[in-house]
Amino acid sequence: MDTHTSVNAKAFKAIREAASEISDAGGLRALSLLVDKLENVIGFVTQREPLDEAKSLIQGKLAAIEEKGE
């Protein structure tokens, strides 16, 4: 694993950890925006799996919060 791929994986791991600690829709939307911005940085995403895991976690938590009406 090269240095860039390692940094990429660590970044998305940190995003997943942050998502697991955020309990409000606004915070999750902000984190989702960050992930979208990183995804669009040419050359930043070297592996889709960590990105997709982060997006899935954020979307799942956001859907659960919105379903509750919070």
mmCIF file of C-alpha atoms in Angstrom:
data_model
loop_
_atom_site.group_PDB
_atom_site.id
_atom_site.type_symbol
_atom_site.label_atom_id
_atom_site.label_comp_id
_atom_site.label_asym_id
_atom_site.label_seq_id
_atom_site.Cartn_x
_atom_site.Cartn_y
_atom_site.Cartn_z
ATOM 1 C CA MET A 1 0.000 0.000 0.000
ATOM 2 C CA ASP A 2 1.476 3.315 -1.014
ATOM 3 C CA THR A 3 1.468 6.376 1.242
ATOM 4 C CA HIS A 4 -1.393 8.086 -0.587
ATOM 5 C CA THR A 5 -3.633 5.016 -0.333
ATOM 6 C CA SER A 6 -2.801 4.712 3.358
ATOM 7 C CA VAL A 7 -3.683 8.362 4.003
ATOM 8 C CA ASN A 8 -6.879 7.945 1.991
ATOM 9 C CA ALA A 9 -7.955 4.936 4.056
ATOM 10 C CA LYS A 10 -7.144 6.749 7.312
ATOM 11 C CA ALA A 11 -9.140 9.800 6.230
ATOM 12 C CA PHE A 12 -12.252 7.779 5.513
ATOM 13 C CA LYS A 13 -11.804 5.773 8.709
ATOM 14 C CA ALA A 14 -11.758 9.048 10.636
ATOM 15 C CA ILE A 15 -14.884 10.180 8.782
ATOM 16 C CA ARG A 16 -16.674 6.924 9.692
ATOM 17 C CA GLU A 17 -15.650 7.374 13.334
ATOM 18 C CA ALA A 18 -16.921 10.952 13.317
ATOM 19 C CA ALA A 19 -20.209 9.851 11.733
ATOM 20 C CA SER A 20 -20.714 7.283 14.466
ATOM 21 C CA GLU A 21 -20.394 10.060 17.075
ATOM 22 C CA ILE A 22 -22.700 12.596 15.371
ATOM 23 C CA SER A 23 -26.343 12.347 16.364
ATOM 24 C CA ASP A 24 -27.981 15.276 14.568
ATOM 25 C CA ALA A 25 -29.060 15.652 10.959
ATOM 26 C CA GLY A 26 -27.177 18.927 10.441
ATOM 27 C CA GLY A 27 -23.879 17.434 11.503
ATOM 28 C CA LEU A 28 -24.378 14.386 9.302
ATOM 29 C CA ARG A 29 -25.298 16.552 6.317
ATOM 30 C CA ALA A 30 -22.115 18.577 6.828
ATOM 31 C CA LEU A 31 -20.047 15.401 7.013
ATOM 32 C CA SER A 32 -21.790 14.093 3.891
ATOM 33 C CA LEU A 33 -20.893 17.317 2.080
ATOM 34 C CA LEU A 34 -17.247 16.854 3.083
ATOM 35 C CA VAL A 35 -17.238 13.287 1.753
ATOM 36 C CA ASP A 36 -18.807 14.464 -1.520
ATOM 37 C CA LYS A 37 -16.150 17.174 -1.861
ATOM 38 C CA LEU A 38 -13.328 14.690 -1.205
ATOM 39 C CA GLU A 39 -14.830 12.283 -3.720
ATOM 40 C CA ASN A 40 -14.624 14.991 -6.375
ATOM 41 C CA VAL A 41 -10.968 15.832 -5.750
ATOM 42 C CA ILE A 42 -9.201 14.304 -8.712
ATOM 43 C CA GLY A 43 -6.795 11.613 -7.570
ATOM 44 C CA PHE A 44 -7.818 11.663 -3.899
ATOM 45 C CA VAL A 45 -9.974 8.537 -3.882
ATOM 46 C CA THR A 46 -7.714 5.633 -4.728
ATOM 47 C CA GLN A 47 -9.944 2.931 -3.288
ATOM 48 C CA ARG A 48 -13.753 3.061 -3.454
ATOM 49 C CA GLU A 49 -14.426 0.741 -0.515
ATOM 50 C CA PRO A 50 -13.487 3.132 2.341
ATOM 51 C CA LEU A 51 -15.374 5.963 0.628
ATOM 52 C CA ASP A 52 -18.454 3.821 0.036
ATOM 53 C CA GLU A 53 -18.420 2.577 3.646
ATOM 54 C CA ALA A 54 -18.293 6.147 4.950
ATOM 55 C CA LYS A 55 -21.085 7.296 2.642
ATOM 56 C CA SER A 56 -23.252 4.319 3.556
ATOM 57 C CA LEU A 57 -22.832 4.887 7.293
ATOM 58 C CA ILE A 58 -23.651 8.588 6.986
ATOM 59 C CA GLN A 59 -26.676 7.992 4.749
ATOM 60 C CA GLY A 60 -28.001 5.244 7.031
ATOM 61 C CA LYS A 61 -27.727 7.370 10.158
ATOM 62 C CA LEU A 62 -29.236 10.384 8.411
ATOM 63 C CA ALA A 63 -32.177 8.315 7.127
ATOM 64 C CA ALA A 64 -32.809 6.963 10.633
ATOM 65 C CA ILE A 65 -32.794 10.465 12.128
ATOM 66 C CA GLU A 66 -35.070 11.860 9.430
ATOM 67 C CA GLU A 67 -37.451 8.924 9.861
ATOM 68 C CA LYS A 68 -37.788 9.820 13.532
ATOM 69 C CA GLY A 69 -38.500 13.393 12.514
ATOM 70 C CA GLU A 70 -35.626 14.941 14.431
#
